[in-house]
Tab-separated table of N, CA and C in Angstrom:
chain	number	residue	atom	x	y	z
C	279	MET	N	1.274	16.169	11.945
C	279	MET	CA	0.279	16.156	10.670
C	279	MET	C	0.179	14.654	10.807
C	280	THR	N	-1.113	14.099	10.573
C	280	THR	CA	-1.540	12.812	10.516
C	280	THR	C	-1.280	12.142	8.967
C	281	LYS	N	-0.622	11.159	8.833
C	281	LYS	CA	-0.789	10.421	7.471
C	281	LYS	C	-1.910	9.557	7.210
C	282	ARG	N	-2.556	9.298	6.461
C	282	ARG	CA	-3.438	8.162	6.196
C	282	ARG	C	-2.859	7.143	5.294
C	283	VAL	N	-3.037	6.119	5.734
C	283	VAL	CA	-2.562	4.837	5.064
C	283	VAL	C	-3.415	3.794	5.084
C	284	LEU	N	-3.599	3.042	3.542
C	284	LEU	CA	-4.525	2.212	3.377
C	284	LEU	C	-3.745	0.816	3.148
C	285	ILE	N	-4.209	-0.047	3.884
C	285	ILE	CA	-3.552	-1.452	3.684
C	285	ILE	C	-4.533	-2.278	3.272
C	286	VAL	N	-4.108	-3.011	1.977
C	286	VAL	CA	-4.953	-4.020	1.106
C	286	VAL	C	-4.382	-5.209	1.187
C	287	ASP	N	-4.955	-6.038	2.026
C	287	ASP	CA	-4.245	-7.522	2.236
C	287	ASP	C	-5.509	-8.529	2.573
C	288	ASP	N	-5.333	-9.629	2.062
C	288	ASP	CA	-6.671	-10.512	2.578
C	288	ASP	C	-6.275	-11.435	3.686
C	289	GLU	N	-4.942	-11.252	4.094
C	289	GLU	CA	-4.789	-11.886	5.399
C	289	GLU	C	-4.539	-11.099	6.494
C	290	PRO	N	-5.338	-11.133	7.536
C	290	PRO	CA	-5.402	-10.541	8.865
C	290	PRO	C	-4.350	-10.113	9.596
C	291	ARG	N	-3.425	-11.218	9.487
C	291	ARG	CA	-2.282	-11.344	10.351
C	291	ARG	C	-1.198	-9.981	9.562
C	292	VAL	N	-1.345	-10.021	8.584
C	292	VAL	CA	-0.406	-8.948	7.707
C	292	VAL	C	-0.796	-7.813	7.907
C	293	ILE	N	-2.164	-7.515	8.006
C	293	ILE	CA	-2.814	-6.231	8.603
C	293	ILE	C	-2.311	-5.967	9.930
C	294	GLU	N	-2.219	-6.750	10.688
C	294	GLU	CA	-1.974	-6.628	11.962
C	294	GLU	C	-0.523	-6.376	12.204
C	295	VAL	N	0.309	-6.892	11.630
C	295	VAL	CA	1.711	-6.563	11.679
C	295	VAL	C	2.015	-5.340	10.935
C	296	LEU	N	1.387	-4.756	10.006
C	296	LEU	CA	1.450	-3.379	9.542
C	296	LEU	C	1.047	-2.503	10.380
C	297	ARG	N	-0.232	-2.678	11.200
C	297	ARG	CA	-0.764	-1.685	11.974
C	297	ARG	C	0.287	-1.684	13.206
C	298	GLU	N	0.781	-2.646	13.676
C	298	GLU	CA	1.890	-2.532	14.733
C	298	GLU	C	2.878	-1.630	14.403
C	299	PHE	N	3.439	-1.844	13.017
C	299	PHE	CA	4.609	-1.210	12.565
C	299	PHE	C	4.314	0.332	12.558
C	300	PHE	N	3.221	0.818	11.899
C	300	PHE	CA	2.891	2.097	11.888
C	300	PHE	C	2.525	2.830	13.239
C	301	ALA	N	2.234	2.051	14.381
C	301	ALA	CA	2.292	2.487	15.967
C	301	ALA	C	3.533	2.951	16.199
C	302	ARG	N	4.485	1.935	15.773
C	302	ARG	CA	5.869	2.427	16.176
C	302	ARG	C	6.780	3.017	15.352
C	303	PHE	N	6.246	3.318	14.099
C	303	PHE	CA	7.087	4.223	13.165
C	303	PHE	C	7.312	5.441	13.596
C	304	GLN	N	8.715	5.835	13.670
C	304	GLN	CA	8.937	7.118	14.394
C	304	GLN	C	9.672	7.932	13.386
C	305	HIS	N	8.826	8.941	12.608
C	305	HIS	CA	9.255	9.930	11.388
C	305	HIS	C	8.461	11.340	11.713
C	306	GLY	N	8.168	11.428	12.747
C	306	GLY	CA	7.576	12.834	13.168
C	306	GLY	C	5.890	12.999	12.649
C	307	HIS	N	5.378	11.746	12.505
C	307	HIS	CA	4.051	11.761	11.865
C	307	HIS	C	3.323	10.659	12.622
C	308	ALA	N	1.919	10.979	13.057
C	308	ALA	CA	0.809	9.994	13.474
C	308	ALA	C	0.502	9.295	12.165
C	309	TYR	N	-0.006	8.178	12.304
C	309	TYR	CA	-0.649	7.471	11.104
C	309	TYR	C	-1.838	6.927	11.489
C	310	GLU	N	-2.888	7.118	10.548
C	310	GLU	CA	-4.281	6.804	10.665
C	310	GLU	C	-4.539	5.571	9.663
C	311	ILE	N	-4.574	4.538	9.967
C	311	ILE	CA	-4.569	3.213	9.180
C	311	ILE	C	-5.944	2.723	9.010
C	312	THR	N	-6.476	2.511	7.837
C	312	THR	CA	-7.478	1.733	7.151
C	312	THR	C	-7.221	0.702	6.478
C	313	SER	N	-7.875	-0.725	6.644
C	313	SER	CA	-7.591	-1.671	6.059
C	313	SER	C	-8.848	-2.225	4.955
C	314	ALA	N	-8.490	-3.116	4.000
C	314	ALA	CA	-9.351	-3.746	3.353
C	314	ALA	C	-8.738	-5.048	3.116
C	315	GLU	N	-9.644	-6.033	2.978
C	315	GLU	CA	-9.471	-7.428	2.961
C	315	GLU	C	-9.718	-7.876	1.691
C	316	SER	N	-10.141	-7.037	0.775
C	316	SER	CA	-10.765	-7.568	-0.668
C	316	SER	C	-10.585	-6.541	-1.614
C	317	VAL	N	-10.373	-6.771	-2.790
C	317	VAL	CA	-10.142	-5.652	-3.775
C	317	VAL	C	-11.436	-5.004	-3.791
C	318	ALA	N	-12.608	-5.550	-3.662
C	318	ALA	CA	-13.981	-4.797	-3.839
C	318	ALA	C	-14.232	-3.769	-2.799
C	319	GLU	N	-13.714	-4.229	-1.430
C	319	GLU	CA	-13.698	-3.194	-0.450
C	319	GLU	C	-12.593	-1.922	-0.587
C	320	ALA	N	-11.381	-2.371	-1.032
C	320	ALA	CA	-10.477	-1.388	-1.220
C	320	ALA	C	-10.985	-0.330	-2.448
C	321	VAL	N	-11.614	-0.749	-3.367
C	321	VAL	CA	-12.002	0.178	-4.506
C	321	VAL	C	-13.327	0.922	-3.711
C	322	ASP	N	-14.087	0.377	-2.892
C	322	ASP	CA	-15.079	1.294	-2.313
C	322	ASP	C	-14.600	2.310	-1.567
C	323	ILE	N	-13.680	1.897	-0.669
C	323	ILE	CA	-12.969	2.810	0.295
C	323	ILE	C	-12.125	3.981	-0.376
C	324	LEU	N	-11.399	3.571	-1.557
C	324	LEU	CA	-10.723	4.540	-2.524
C	324	LEU	C	-11.615	5.533	-3.225
C	325	ARG	N	-13.106	5.222	-3.482
C	325	ARG	CA	-13.932	6.260	-4.000
C	325	ARG	C	-14.465	7.174	-3.022
C	326	ARG	N	-14.096	6.662	-1.718
C	326	ARG	CA	-14.717	7.727	-0.767
C	326	ARG	C	-13.843	8.580	-0.139
C	327	GLU	N	-12.436	7.961	0.158
C	327	GLU	CA	-11.330	8.474	0.924
C	327	GLU	C	-10.153	8.874	0.369
C	328	LEU	N	-9.238	9.742	0.769
C	328	LEU	CA	-8.154	10.143	-0.004
C	328	LEU	C	-6.967	9.549	1.318
C	329	PHE	N	-5.966	8.971	0.617
C	329	PHE	CA	-4.930	8.337	1.149
C	329	PHE	C	-3.392	9.170	0.925
C	330	ASP	N	-2.413	8.902	1.846
C	330	ASP	CA	-1.162	9.311	1.621
C	330	ASP	C	-0.304	8.187	1.194
C	331	LEU	N	-0.688	7.041	1.430
C	331	LEU	CA	0.135	5.725	0.841
C	331	LEU	C	-0.967	4.688	1.173
C	332	ILE	N	-0.682	3.831	0.062
C	332	ILE	CA	-1.347	2.484	-0.118
C	332	ILE	C	-0.418	1.397	-0.172
C	333	LEU	N	-0.585	0.370	0.744
C	333	LEU	CA	0.349	-0.963	0.705
C	333	LEU	C	-0.681	-2.025	0.314
C	334	LEU	N	-0.327	-2.573	-0.813
C	334	LEU	CA	-1.094	-3.666	-1.645
C	334	LEU	C	-0.603	-4.962	-1.805
C	335	ASP	N	-1.265	-5.884	-1.269
C	335	ASP	CA	-0.589	-7.297	-1.476
C	335	ASP	C	-0.994	-7.540	-3.152
C	336	MET	N	0.025	-8.445	-3.529
C	336	MET	CA	-0.169	-8.421	-5.071
C	336	MET	C	-0.874	-9.906	-5.267
C	337	ILE	N	-0.872	-10.863	-4.248
C	337	ILE	CA	-1.665	-11.973	-4.592
C	337	ILE	C	-3.368	-11.849	-3.441
C	338	MET	N	-4.270	-11.647	-4.245
C	338	MET	CA	-5.674	-11.625	-3.787
C	338	MET	C	-6.481	-12.492	-4.382
C	339	PRO	N	-7.555	-12.890	-3.575
C	339	PRO	CA	-8.378	-13.977	-4.240
C	339	PRO	C	-9.277	-12.997	-5.249
C	340	ARG	N	-9.712	-13.808	-6.242
C	340	ARG	CA	-10.530	-13.269	-7.531
C	340	ARG	C	-9.910	-12.482	-8.157
C	341	VAL	N	-9.698	-11.120	-7.699
C	341	VAL	CA	-9.103	-10.026	-8.571
C	341	VAL	C	-7.481	-9.763	-8.000
C	342	GLY	N	-6.462	-9.980	-8.566
C	342	GLY	CA	-5.238	-9.918	-7.988
C	342	GLY	C	-4.750	-8.297	-7.951
C	343	GLY	N	-3.839	-8.190	-7.057
C	343	GLY	CA	-3.316	-6.780	-6.815
C	343	GLY	C	-2.798	-5.801	-7.811
C	344	LEU	N	-2.231	-6.528	-8.897
C	344	LEU	CA	-1.900	-5.929	-10.091
C	344	LEU	C	-3.212	-5.514	-10.980
C	345	ASP	N	-4.134	-6.140	-10.878
C	345	ASP	CA	-5.331	-5.527	-11.507
C	345	ASP	C	-6.025	-4.387	-10.644
C	346	LEU	N	-5.952	-4.564	-9.110
C	346	LEU	CA	-5.951	-3.401	-8.394
C	346	LEU	C	-5.366	-2.191	-8.666
C	347	LEU	N	-4.277	-2.555	-8.482
C	347	LEU	CA	-3.123	-1.279	-8.994
C	347	LEU	C	-3.404	-0.637	-10.137
C	348	LYS	N	-3.674	-1.144	-11.358
C	348	LYS	CA	-4.224	-0.385	-12.505
C	348	LYS	C	-5.609	0.196	-12.301
C	349	ARG	N	-6.526	-0.565	-11.638
C	349	ARG	CA	-7.701	0.399	-11.176
C	349	ARG	C	-7.604	1.591	-10.232
C	350	ILE	N	-6.719	1.613	-9.306
C	350	ILE	CA	-6.332	2.691	-8.550
C	350	ILE	C	-5.863	3.646	-9.517
C	351	ARG	N	-5.273	3.401	-10.605
C	351	ARG	CA	-4.813	4.601	-11.399
C	351	ARG	C	-6.077	5.261	-12.319
C	352	THR	N	-6.791	4.382	-12.680
C	352	THR	CA	-8.000	4.827	-13.198
C	352	THR	C	-9.078	5.726	-12.522
C	353	LEU	N	-8.943	5.519	-11.319
C	353	LEU	CA	-9.770	6.083	-10.375
C	353	LEU	C	-9.236	7.463	-10.084
C	354	GLY	N	-8.225	7.556	-10.594
C	354	GLY	CA	-7.515	9.050	-10.302
C	354	GLY	C	-6.908	9.147	-9.027
C	355	VAL	N	-6.605	8.091	-8.291
C	355	VAL	CA	-5.782	7.985	-7.036
C	355	VAL	C	-4.266	8.181	-7.293
C	356	LYS	N	-3.886	9.283	-6.702
C	356	LYS	CA	-2.473	9.792	-6.768
C	356	LYS	C	-1.519	9.282	-5.845
C	357	ALA	N	-2.149	8.673	-4.891
C	357	ALA	CA	-1.108	8.205	-3.635
C	357	ALA	C	-0.185	7.298	-3.993
C	358	PRO	N	1.096	7.184	-3.470
C	358	PRO	CA	2.105	6.346	-3.815
C	358	PRO	C	1.502	4.899	-3.316
C	359	VAL	N	1.883	3.807	-4.159
C	359	VAL	CA	1.362	2.567	-3.753
C	359	VAL	C	2.836	1.653	-3.678
C	360	LEU	N	2.837	1.001	-2.496
C	360	LEU	CA	4.037	-0.004	-2.386
C	360	LEU	C	3.107	-1.388	-2.200
C	361	VAL	N	3.663	-2.180	-3.350
C	361	VAL	CA	3.102	-3.708	-3.434
C	361	VAL	C	3.807	-4.600	-2.575
C	362	MET	N	3.301	-5.527	-2.332
C	362	MET	CA	4.044	-6.706	-1.252
C	362	MET	C	3.388	-8.123	-1.894
C	363	SER	N	4.542	-9.068	-1.699
C	363	SER	CA	4.143	-10.290	-2.006
C	363	SER	C	4.922	-11.245	-1.274
C	364	GLY	N	4.465	-12.537	-0.951
C	364	GLY	CA	4.998	-13.411	-0.190
C	364	GLY	C	6.017	-14.483	-1.322
C	365	GLY	N	5.912	-14.104	-2.554
C	365	GLY	CA	6.549	-14.778	-3.501
C	365	GLY	C	7.344	-13.951	-4.376
C	366	TRP	N	8.638	-14.527	-4.553
C	366	TRP	CA	9.825	-13.633	-5.219
C	366	TRP	C	9.312	-13.987	-6.951
C	367	ASP	N	8.836	-12.894	-7.459
C	367	ASP	CA	8.632	-12.875	-9.010
C	367	ASP	C	8.943	-11.585	-9.647
C	368	ILE	N	9.998	-11.829	-10.195
C	368	ILE	CA	10.726	-10.574	-10.854
C	368	ILE	C	9.783	-10.119	-11.900
C	369	GLN	N	9.148	-10.820	-12.543
C	369	GLN	CA	8.070	-10.271	-13.693
C	369	GLN	C	6.976	-9.530	-12.951
C	370	LYS	N	6.452	-10.295	-12.038
C	370	LYS	CA	5.244	-9.370	-11.343
C	370	LYS	C	5.753	-8.053	-10.674
C	371	GLN	N	7.087	-8.246	-10.196
C	371	GLN	CA	7.693	-6.817	-9.389
C	371	GLN	C	7.749	-5.775	-10.689
C	372	GLY	N	8.413	-6.165	-12.034
C	372	GLY	CA	8.296	-5.351	-13.004
C	372	GLY	C	7.156	-4.935	-13.383
C	373	GLU	N	6.009	-5.813	-13.527
C	373	GLU	CA	4.814	-5.258	-13.982
C	373	GLU	C	4.107	-4.145	-13.043
C	374	ALA	N	4.445	-4.538	-11.681
C	374	ALA	CA	3.662	-3.619	-10.687
C	374	ALA	C	4.612	-2.057	-10.845
C	375	LEU	N	5.978	-2.363	-10.837
C	375	LEU	CA	6.342	-0.736	-11.048
C	375	LEU	C	6.049	-0.290	-12.382
C	376	LEU	N	5.834	-0.770	-13.380
C	376	LEU	CA	5.446	-0.219	-14.731
C	376	LEU	C	4.034	0.204	-14.742
C	377	ALA	N	3.232	-0.320	-13.791
C	377	ALA	CA	1.736	0.137	-13.438
C	377	ALA	C	1.839	1.155	-12.760
C	378	GLY	N	3.003	1.382	-12.120
C	378	GLY	CA	2.666	2.670	-11.106
C	378	GLY	C	3.127	2.594	-9.664
C	379	ALA	N	3.502	1.393	-9.200
C	379	ALA	CA	3.858	1.189	-7.863
C	379	ALA	C	5.339	2.007	-7.884
C	380	VAL	N	5.478	2.395	-6.511
C	380	VAL	CA	6.739	3.033	-6.272
C	380	VAL	C	7.795	2.261	-5.427
C	381	GLY	N	7.233	0.964	-4.965
C	381	GLY	CA	8.335	0.109	-4.540
C	381	GLY	C	7.588	-1.440	-4.316
C	382	TYR	N	8.404	-2.311	-3.958
C	382	TYR	CA	7.992	-3.640	-4.223
C	382	TYR	C	8.631	-4.444	-2.694
C	383	LEU	N	7.868	-4.670	-1.683
C	383	LEU	CA	8.161	-5.448	-0.412
C	383	LEU	C	8.009	-7.036	-0.325
C	384	HIS	N	8.806	-7.742	0.110
C	384	HIS	CA	8.731	-9.090	0.156
C	384	HIS	C	8.358	-9.381	1.784
C	385	LYS	N	7.293	-10.469	1.628
C	385	LYS	CA	6.800	-11.113	2.930
C	385	LYS	C	7.624	-12.347	3.228
C	386	PRO	N	8.090	-12.515	4.295
C	386	PRO	CA	7.776	-11.508	5.531
C	386	PRO	C	8.683	-10.405	5.564
C	387	PHE	N	8.222	-9.552	6.104
C	387	PHE	CA	9.047	-8.051	5.915
C	387	PHE	C	10.133	-8.208	6.782
C	388	ASP	N	11.195	-7.406	6.166
C	388	ASP	CA	12.415	-7.224	6.911
C	388	ASP	C	11.863	-5.437	7.514
C	389	MET	N	11.998	-5.345	8.706
C	389	MET	CA	11.454	-4.032	9.205
C	389	MET	C	12.226	-2.838	8.813
C	390	ARG	N	13.477	-3.186	8.864
C	390	ARG	CA	14.291	-1.717	8.173
C	390	ARG	C	14.020	-1.534	6.763
C	391	GLU	N	13.792	-2.774	6.106
C	391	GLU	CA	13.519	-2.409	4.561
C	391	GLU	C	12.139	-1.651	4.359
C	392	LEU	N	11.121	-2.144	5.262
C	392	LEU	CA	9.668	-1.797	5.244
C	392	LEU	C	9.716	-0.194	5.795
C	393	ASP	N	10.738	0.073	6.772
C	393	ASP	CA	10.703	1.463	7.011
C	393	ASP	C	11.393	2.458	6.301
C	394	HIS	N	12.152	1.929	5.467
C	394	HIS	CA	13.096	2.598	4.258
C	394	HIS	C	12.019	2.912	3.068
C	395	SER	N	11.333	1.912	2.846
C	395	SER	CA	10.450	2.039	1.819
C	395	SER	C	9.035	2.877	1.917
C	396	VAL	N	8.733	2.904	3.193
C	396	VAL	CA	7.711	3.974	3.701
C	396	VAL	C	8.131	5.419	3.510
C	397	VAL	N	9.282	5.592	4.119
C	397	VAL	CA	9.999	6.580	4.207
C	397	VAL	C	10.220	7.400	2.742
C	398	LEU	N	10.810	6.428	1.804
C	398	LEU	CA	10.682	6.975	0.363
C	398	LEU	C	9.279	6.963	-0.336
C	399	ALA	N	8.621	6.243	-0.137
C	399	ALA	CA	7.233	6.550	-0.683
C	399	ALA	C	6.384	7.491	-0.190
C	400	LEU	N	6.473	7.905	0.997
C	400	LEU	CA	5.778	9.218	1.673
C	400	LEU	C	6.331	10.421	0.756
C	401	GLY	N	7.787	10.515	0.398
C	401	GLY	CA	8.373	11.379	-0.129
C	401	GLY	C	7.927	11.295	-1.630
C	402	SER	N	7.547	10.607	-2.114
C	402	SER	CA	7.221	10.289	-3.683
C	402	SER	C	6.026	11.074	-4.300
C	403	GLY	N	5.140	11.177	-3.648
C	403	GLY	CA	3.862	11.473	-4.214
C	403	GLY	C	2.842	12.610	-3.369
C	404	PRO	N	1.670	12.882	-4.321
C	404	PRO	CA	0.997	13.876	-3.600
C	404	PRO	C	0.047	13.457	-2.166
C	405	ARG	N	-0.259	14.220	-1.237
C	405	ARG	CA	-0.572	13.926	-0.061
C	405	ARG	C	-2.388	13.866	0.105
C	406	ALA	N	-2.795	13.290	0.789
C	406	ALA	CA	-4.205	13.134	0.930
C	406	ALA	C	-4.810	14.539	1.105
C	407	THR	N	-4.324	15.384	2.060
C	407	THR	CA	-4.409	16.924	2.013
C	407	THR	C	-4.303	17.635	0.803
C	408	GLY	N	-3.505	17.288	-0.051
C	408	GLY	CA	-3.138	18.139	-1.349
C	408	GLY	C	-3.673	17.552	-2.477
C	409	GLY	N	-4.461	16.154	-2.622
C	409	GLY	CA	-4.931	15.691	-3.675
C	409	GLY	C	-3.930	14.823	-4.245
């Protein structure tokens, strides 16, 4: 079964690293990756498509990742969300978790932590095929 993943990050290199990760990720599934480099693009995609997992950068231009996370939930999106940030901010981490994120990843990524977080997240929410 193919898992659909949306990556939202304004840094193309981060999107590339995550695409490479999912190309190598070996847990019995293929992964179809969609990416958005802005909050507006992500919202547009989320209105049209369903995903099994969303990876969301917390620090985005104009509208921050936390605002997008809240908007994701108002759109009725039930996919688990992992938030990512290059800065350690315990307050923002807590806010993201309270807003519905299932995990928090620090950049640069520790690939074992990323692997573990993705496995846990994919086991925590409804699937694209099931709503």
